PDB file of C-alpha atoms in Angstrom:
ATOM      1  CA  MET A   9      -0.092  -0.015   0.048  1.00  0.00           C
ATOM      2  CA  SER A  10       1.459   3.402  -1.164  1.00  0.00           C
ATOM      3  CA  ARG A  11       2.074   6.171   1.681  1.00  0.00           C
ATOM      4  CA  MET A  12       2.032   9.659   1.421  1.00  0.00           C
ATOM      5  CA  TYR A  13       4.893  11.928   2.609  1.00  0.00           C
ATOM      6  CA  GLY A  14       5.926  15.553   2.841  1.00  0.00           C
ATOM      7  CA  TYR A  15       8.938  17.514   2.646  1.00  0.00           C
ATOM      8  CA  ALA A  16       9.859  20.895   3.774  1.00  0.00           C
ATOM      9  CA  ARG A  17      12.658  23.088   4.193  1.00  0.00           C
ATOM     10  CA  VAL A  18      13.656  26.587   5.594  1.00  0.00           C
ATOM     11  CA  SER A  19      17.247  27.884   5.074  1.00  0.00           C
ATOM     12  CA  THR A  20      17.817  28.954   8.715  1.00  0.00           C
ATOM     13  CA  ARG A  21      16.454  28.475  12.129  1.00  0.00           C
ATOM     14  CA  GLU A  22      14.842  31.817  12.186  1.00  0.00           C
ATOM     15  CA  GLN A  23      12.773  31.201   9.331  1.00  0.00           C
ATOM     16  CA  LYS A  24       9.131  29.591   9.859  1.00  0.00           C
ATOM     17  CA  GLU A  25       7.965  26.718   7.828  1.00  0.00           C
ATOM     18  CA  ASP A  26       4.282  27.403   8.641  1.00  0.00           C
ATOM     19  CA  ARG A  27       3.090  28.184   4.804  1.00  0.00           C
ATOM     20  CA  GLN A  28       4.731  24.821   3.972  1.00  0.00           C
ATOM     21  CA  MET A  29       3.348  22.743   6.841  1.00  0.00           C
ATOM     22  CA  ILE A  30      -0.399  24.533   6.197  1.00  0.00           C
ATOM     23  CA  ALA A  31       0.042  23.374   1.957  1.00  0.00           C
ATOM     24  CA  LEU A  32       0.879  19.982   3.267  1.00  0.00           C
ATOM     25  CA  ALA A  33      -1.592  19.313   6.051  1.00  0.00           C
ATOM     26  CA  GLY A  34      -3.870  20.611   3.054  1.00  0.00           C
ATOM     27  CA  VAL A  35      -3.353  17.473   1.005  1.00  0.00           C
ATOM     28  CA  GLN A  36      -3.937  15.200   4.093  1.00  0.00           C
ATOM     29  CA  VAL A  37       0.137  14.368   4.251  1.00  0.00           C
ATOM     30  CA  PRO A  38      -0.123  12.662   8.068  1.00  0.00           C
ATOM     31  CA  ARG A  39       2.246  14.799  10.320  1.00  0.00           C
ATOM     32  CA  ARG A  40       4.184  11.742  11.200  1.00  0.00           C
ATOM     33  CA  ASN A  41       5.254  11.592   7.422  1.00  0.00           C
ATOM     34  CA  ILE A  42       6.554  14.975   7.075  1.00  0.00           C
ATOM     35  CA  TYR A  43      10.078  15.552   7.323  1.00  0.00           C
ATOM     36  CA  MET A  44      11.773  18.822   7.751  1.00  0.00           C
ATOM     37  CA  ASP A  45      15.308  20.466   7.538  1.00  0.00           C
ATOM     38  CA  LYS A  46      16.206  23.617   8.802  1.00  0.00           C
ATOM     39  CA  GLN A  47      19.444  24.015   6.585  1.00  0.00           C
ATOM     40  CA  SER A  48      20.994  25.482   3.327  1.00  0.00           C
ATOM     41  CA  GLY A  49      19.509  23.844   0.124  1.00  0.00           C
ATOM     42  CA  LYS A  50      23.059  23.807  -1.805  1.00  0.00           C
ATOM     43  CA  ASP A  51      22.847  20.154  -1.329  1.00  0.00           C
ATOM     44  CA  PHE A  52      21.216  17.185  -0.260  1.00  0.00           C
ATOM     45  CA  GLU A  53      23.251  16.313   2.799  1.00  0.00           C
ATOM     46  CA  ARG A  54      20.259  17.336   4.972  1.00  0.00           C
ATOM     47  CA  PRO A  55      19.587  14.750   8.132  1.00  0.00           C
ATOM     48  CA  ARG A  56      15.863  14.578   7.883  1.00  0.00           C
ATOM     49  CA  TYR A  57      15.791  14.511   3.922  1.00  0.00           C
ATOM     50  CA  GLN A  58      18.009  11.582   4.341  1.00  0.00           C
ATOM     51  CA  GLN A  59      16.009   9.802   6.846  1.00  0.00           C
ATOM     52  CA  MET A  60      12.937  10.325   4.451  1.00  0.00           C
ATOM     53  CA  LEU A  61      14.746   8.967   1.414  1.00  0.00           C
ATOM     54  CA  LYS A  62      15.379   5.608   3.455  1.00  0.00           C
ATOM     55  CA  ARG A  63      11.952   5.206   4.071  1.00  0.00           C
ATOM     56  CA  LEU A  64      10.738   6.033   0.559  1.00  0.00           C
ATOM     57  CA  LYS A  65       9.195   2.728  -0.924  1.00  0.00           C
ATOM     58  CA  GLU A  66       7.899   2.219  -4.748  1.00  0.00           C
ATOM     59  CA  ASP A  67       4.552   4.003  -5.317  1.00  0.00           C
ATOM     60  CA  ASP A  68       4.663   6.286  -2.086  1.00  0.00           C
ATOM     61  CA  LEU A  69       3.596   9.532  -2.868  1.00  0.00           C
ATOM     62  CA  LEU A  70       6.067  12.882  -2.155  1.00  0.00           C
ATOM     63  CA  TYR A  71       4.564  16.392  -1.755  1.00  0.00           C
ATOM     64  CA  ILE A  72       6.739  19.389  -1.684  1.00  0.00           C
ATOM     65  CA  LYS A  73       5.212  23.125  -1.451  1.00  0.00           C
ATOM     66  CA  SER A  74       7.728  24.374  -4.376  1.00  0.00           C
ATOM     67  CA  ILE A  75      10.946  22.978  -6.174  1.00  0.00           C
ATOM     68  CA  ASP A  76      13.201  25.246  -4.172  1.00  0.00           C
ATOM     69  CA  ARG A  77      12.403  23.678  -0.887  1.00  0.00           C
ATOM     70  CA  LEU A  78      13.474  20.459  -2.809  1.00  0.00           C
ATOM     71  CA  GLY A  79      16.924  22.221  -3.343  1.00  0.00           C
ATOM     72  CA  ARG A  80      18.810  25.100  -4.709  1.00  0.00           C
ATOM     73  CA  ASN A  81      21.496  23.317  -6.913  1.00  0.00           C
ATOM     74  CA  TYR A  82      20.241  22.948 -10.685  1.00  0.00           C
ATOM     75  CA  GLU A  83      22.127  19.543 -11.214  1.00  0.00           C
ATOM     76  CA  GLU A  84      21.538  18.310  -7.910  1.00  0.00           C
ATOM     77  CA  ILE A  85      17.702  18.833  -7.958  1.00  0.00           C
ATOM     78  CA  LEU A  86      17.857  17.075 -11.458  1.00  0.00           C
ATOM     79  CA  GLU A  87      19.740  14.338 -10.132  1.00  0.00           C
ATOM     80  CA  GLN A  88      17.462  13.767  -6.752  1.00  0.00           C
ATOM     81  CA  TRP A  89      14.328  14.125  -9.105  1.00  0.00           C
ATOM     82  CA  ARG A  90      15.756  10.826 -10.836  1.00  0.00           C
ATOM     83  CA  VAL A  91      16.760   9.097  -7.838  1.00  0.00           C
ATOM     84  CA  LEU A  92      13.081   9.694  -6.473  1.00  0.00           C
ATOM     85  CA  THR A  93      11.514   8.818  -9.753  1.00  0.00           C
ATOM     86  CA  ARG A  94      13.548   6.186 -11.405  1.00  0.00           C
ATOM     87  CA  GLU A  95      15.533   4.481  -8.600  1.00  0.00           C
ATOM     88  CA  LYS A  96      13.025   4.927  -5.752  1.00  0.00           C
ATOM     89  CA  LYS A  97      10.000   4.718  -8.204  1.00  0.00           C
ATOM     90  CA  VAL A  98       7.813   7.372  -6.222  1.00  0.00           C
ATOM     91  CA  ASP A  99       5.896  10.062  -7.214  1.00  0.00           C
ATOM     92  CA  ILE A 100       6.067  13.508  -6.647  1.00  0.00           C
ATOM     93  CA  VAL A 101       3.643  16.538  -6.603  1.00  0.00           C
ATOM     94  CA  VAL A 102       4.959  20.190  -6.390  1.00  0.00           C
ATOM     95  CA  LEU A 103       2.013  21.996  -5.094  1.00  0.00           C
ATOM     96  CA  ASP A 104       2.720  25.467  -6.467  1.00  0.00           C
ATOM     97  CA  MET A 105       3.420  23.930 -10.081  1.00  0.00           C
ATOM     98  CA  PRO A 106       0.927  21.548 -10.922  1.00  0.00           C
ATOM     99  CA  LEU A 107       2.525  20.513 -13.989  1.00  0.00           C
ATOM    100  CA  LEU A 108       4.970  18.747 -11.828  1.00  0.00           C
ATOM    101  CA  ASP A 109       2.971  16.027 -10.596  1.00  0.00           C
ATOM    102  CA  THR A 110       4.354  12.542 -11.909  1.00  0.00           C
ATOM    103  CA  ARG A 111       1.108  10.890 -11.310  1.00  0.00           C
ATOM    104  CA  ARG A 112      -0.120  12.559 -14.555  1.00  0.00           C
ATOM    105  CA  GLY A 113       1.058  11.767 -18.146  1.00  0.00           C
ATOM    106  CA  LYS A 114       2.939   8.804 -17.444  1.00  0.00           C
ATOM    107  CA  ASP A 115       3.110   8.590 -21.116  1.00  0.00           C
ATOM    108  CA  LEU A 116       6.241   9.523 -23.027  1.00  0.00           C
ATOM    109  CA  MET A 117       4.919  12.961 -23.853  1.00  0.00           C
ATOM    110  CA  GLY A 118       3.671  13.619 -20.070  1.00  0.00           C
ATOM    111  CA  THR A 119       7.178  12.564 -19.023  1.00  0.00           C
ATOM    112  CA  PHE A 120       9.259  15.011 -21.642  1.00  0.00           C
ATOM    113  CA  LEU A 121       6.692  17.565 -20.622  1.00  0.00           C
ATOM    114  CA  SER A 122       7.366  17.259 -16.907  1.00  0.00           C
ATOM    115  CA  ASP A 123      11.184  16.729 -17.619  1.00  0.00           C
ATOM    116  CA  ILE A 124      11.140  20.259 -19.361  1.00  0.00           C
ATOM    117  CA  VAL A 125       9.388  22.062 -16.743  1.00  0.00           C
ATOM    118  CA  LEU A 126      11.597  20.719 -13.998  1.00  0.00           C
ATOM    119  CA  GLN A 127      14.778  21.750 -15.991  1.00  0.00           C
ATOM    120  CA  VAL A 128      13.611  25.220 -16.436  1.00  0.00           C
ATOM    121  CA  LEU A 129      12.239  25.544 -12.812  1.00  0.00           C
ATOM    122  CA  SER A 130      15.258  24.256 -11.454  1.00  0.00           C
ATOM    123  CA  PHE A 131      17.582  26.529 -13.589  1.00  0.00           C
ATOM    124  CA  VAL A 132      15.521  29.536 -12.640  1.00  0.00           C
ATOM    125  CA  ALA A 133      15.804  28.605  -8.691  1.00  0.00           C
ATOM    126  CA  GLU A 134      19.701  28.206  -8.924  1.00  0.00           C
ATOM    127  CA  ASN A 135      19.650  31.484 -11.126  1.00  0.00           C
ATOM    128  CA  GLU A 136      17.879  33.213  -8.468  1.00  0.00           C
ATOM    129  CA  ARG A 137      20.082  32.177  -5.845  1.00  0.00           C
ATOM    130  CA  LYS A 138      22.986  33.406  -7.762  1.00  0.00           C
ATOM    131  CA  ASN A 139      21.454  36.510  -8.275  1.00  0.00           C
ATOM    132  CA  ILE A 140      20.666  37.066  -4.298  1.00  0.00           C
ATOM    133  CA  ARG A 141      24.390  36.248  -3.676  1.00  0.00           C
ATOM    134  CA  GLU A 142      25.515  38.980  -6.222  1.00  0.00           C
ATOM    135  CA  ARG A 143      23.116  41.484  -4.786  1.00  0.00           C
ATOM    136  CA  GLN A 144      24.463  40.830  -1.322  1.00  0.00           C
ATOM    137  CA  LYS A 145      27.924  41.530  -2.649  1.00  0.00           C
ATOM    138  CA  GLU A 146      26.988  44.812  -4.525  1.00  0.00           C
ATOM    139  CA  GLY A 147      25.210  45.551  -1.475  1.00  0.00           C
ATOM    140  CA  ILE A 148      28.335  45.291   0.890  1.00  0.00           C
ATOM    141  CA  ASP A 149      30.597  46.781  -1.895  1.00  0.00           C
ATOM    142  CA  ALA A 150      28.307  49.914  -2.061  1.00  0.00           C
ATOM    143  CA  ALA A 151      28.169  49.862   2.004  1.00  0.00           C
ATOM    144  CA  LYS A 152      32.095  50.059   2.376  1.00  0.00           C
ATOM    145  CA  GLN A 153      32.318  52.617  -0.339  1.00  0.00           C
ATOM    146  CA  ARG A 154      29.996  54.612   1.945  1.00  0.00           C
ATOM    147  CA  GLY A 155      32.445  54.187   5.100  1.00  0.00           C
ATOM    148  CA  VAL A 156      30.149  51.569   6.580  1.00  0.00           C
ATOM    149  CA  GLN A 157      32.321  49.126   8.899  1.00  0.00           C
ATOM    150  CA  PHE A 158      31.726  45.578   8.814  1.00  0.00           C
ATOM    151  CA  GLY A 159      32.812  42.855  11.326  1.00  0.00           C
ATOM    152  CA  ARG A 160      33.338  43.588  15.213  1.00  0.00           C
ATOM    153  CA  PRO A 161      33.992  47.324  16.017  1.00  0.00           C
ATOM    154  CA  GLN A 162      37.625  48.019  16.462  1.00  0.00           C
ATOM    155  CA  ASN A 163      38.701  49.034  19.913  1.00  0.00           C
ATOM    156  CA  PRO A 164      40.565  52.567  19.893  1.00  0.00           C
ATOM    157  CA  LEU A 165      44.145  52.853  20.099  1.00  0.00           C
ATOM    158  CA  PRO A 166      45.868  53.639  23.401  1.00  0.00           C
ATOM    159  CA  ASP A 167      46.693  57.228  23.747  1.00  0.00           C
ATOM    160  CA  ASN A 168      50.375  56.493  23.905  1.00  0.00           C
ATOM    161  CA  PHE A 169      50.217  54.557  20.465  1.00  0.00           C
ATOM    162  CA  GLU A 170      51.593  57.068  18.690  1.00  0.00           C
ATOM    163  CA  GLN A 171      54.571  57.987  20.958  1.00  0.00           C
ATOM    164  CA  ALA A 172      55.310  54.088  21.094  1.00  0.00           C
ATOM    165  CA  TYR A 173      55.245  53.738  17.369  1.00  0.00           C
ATOM    166  CA  ARG A 174      57.430  56.840  16.669  1.00  0.00           C
ATOM    167  CA  ASN A 175      60.082  55.362  19.321  1.00  0.00           C
ATOM    168  CA  TRP A 176      60.149  52.117  17.645  1.00  0.00           C
ATOM    169  CA  GLN A 177      60.506  53.602  14.285  1.00  0.00           C
ATOM    170  CA  SER A 178      63.433  55.724  15.359  1.00  0.00           C
ATOM    171  CA  GLY A 179      64.808  52.530  16.924  1.00  0.00           C
ATOM    172  CA  LYS A 180      64.915  53.850  20.427  1.00  0.00           C
ATOM    173  CA  ILE A 181      62.867  50.646  21.521  1.00  0.00           C
ATOM    174  CA  THR A 182      61.948  46.987  19.855  1.00  0.00           C
ATOM    175  CA  VAL A 183      58.698  46.274  18.728  1.00  0.00           C
ATOM    176  CA  ARG A 184      58.085  44.077  21.498  1.00  0.00           C
ATOM    177  CA  GLU A 185      58.919  46.904  24.238  1.00  0.00           C
ATOM    178  CA  ALA A 186      56.617  49.432  22.125  1.00  0.00           C
ATOM    179  CA  ALA A 187      53.674  46.465  22.044  1.00  0.00           C
ATOM    180  CA  GLU A 188      53.943  46.244  25.611  1.00  0.00           C
ATOM    181  CA  ARG A 189      53.744  49.725  26.358  1.00  0.00           C
ATOM    182  CA  CYS A 190      50.665  50.028  24.462  1.00  0.00           C
ATOM    183  CA  GLY A 191      49.203  46.392  26.062  1.00  0.00           C
ATOM    184  CA  MET A 192      49.150  44.757  22.961  1.00  0.00           C
ATOM    185  CA  SER A 193      50.627  41.755  21.014  1.00  0.00           C
ATOM    186  CA  THR A 194      53.433  42.398  18.932  1.00  0.00           C
ATOM    187  CA  THR A 195      51.271  41.226  15.773  1.00  0.00           C
ATOM    188  CA  THR A 196      48.536  43.703  16.732  1.00  0.00           C
ATOM    189  CA  PHE A 197      50.769  46.400  17.192  1.00  0.00           C
ATOM    190  CA  TYR A 198      52.732  45.602  13.874  1.00  0.00           C
ATOM    191  CA  ARG A 199      49.162  45.764  12.129  1.00  0.00           C
ATOM    192  CA  LYS A 200      47.784  48.776  13.795  1.00  0.00           C
ATOM    193  CA  GLY A 201      51.100  50.457  12.732  1.00  0.00           C
ATOM    194  CA  VAL A 202      50.706  49.459   8.865  1.00  0.00           C
ATOM    195  CA  GLU A 203      47.288  50.677   8.938  1.00  0.00           C
ATOM    196  CA  ARG A 204      48.204  54.107  10.423  1.00  0.00           C
ATOM    197  CA  LYS A 205      50.652  54.047   7.464  1.00  0.00           C
ATOM    198  CA  LYS A 206      48.092  53.588   4.995  1.00  0.00           C
ATOM    199  CA  LYS A 207      45.796  56.448   6.337  1.00  0.00           C
ATOM    200  CA  LYS A 208      48.441  59.007   6.408  1.00  0.00           C
ATOM    201  CA  ARG A 209      49.296  58.221   2.833  1.00  0.00           C
TER     202      ARG A 209
END
């Protein structure tokens, strides 16, 4: 007897899975058969997904809310779809894309159309992921140009740093002595000295 399963995924622990769970409940997937990961979709090394994969048997039915909940990597989505439908011989239904329902069109034309739609959607999902990364990078670069500082705020230099630095530069004291006077490690003292030089150019 075939069984119904559902798979849900959110990328971080802060994100909510409510919409996916409501959609899966709406098609009567038993709660005990819904597997959810709070993890990136970059690959399929996800604990709950792998548990579900082991339980799936021939003629079982797997529901997912959207193709990007299955994964984000174009090639890996296609490979996993092949594993599920051809090796495991389960049916898949993508709830927000009715054309991606392997129960329909079991003939050659139906399979062909389903494969085309899957490839297009998988490509769109990965392309959007790349676009998000590019937009994030552009945003960070623009913020840096405006002078926004990223990372932990830097501690202010001690009041005697300039004097200790000059004494070290003139050879009056060693870098170790200069660093000790400033309460810094020699590495930090040297790095701050290099940063100071760059700012004064």
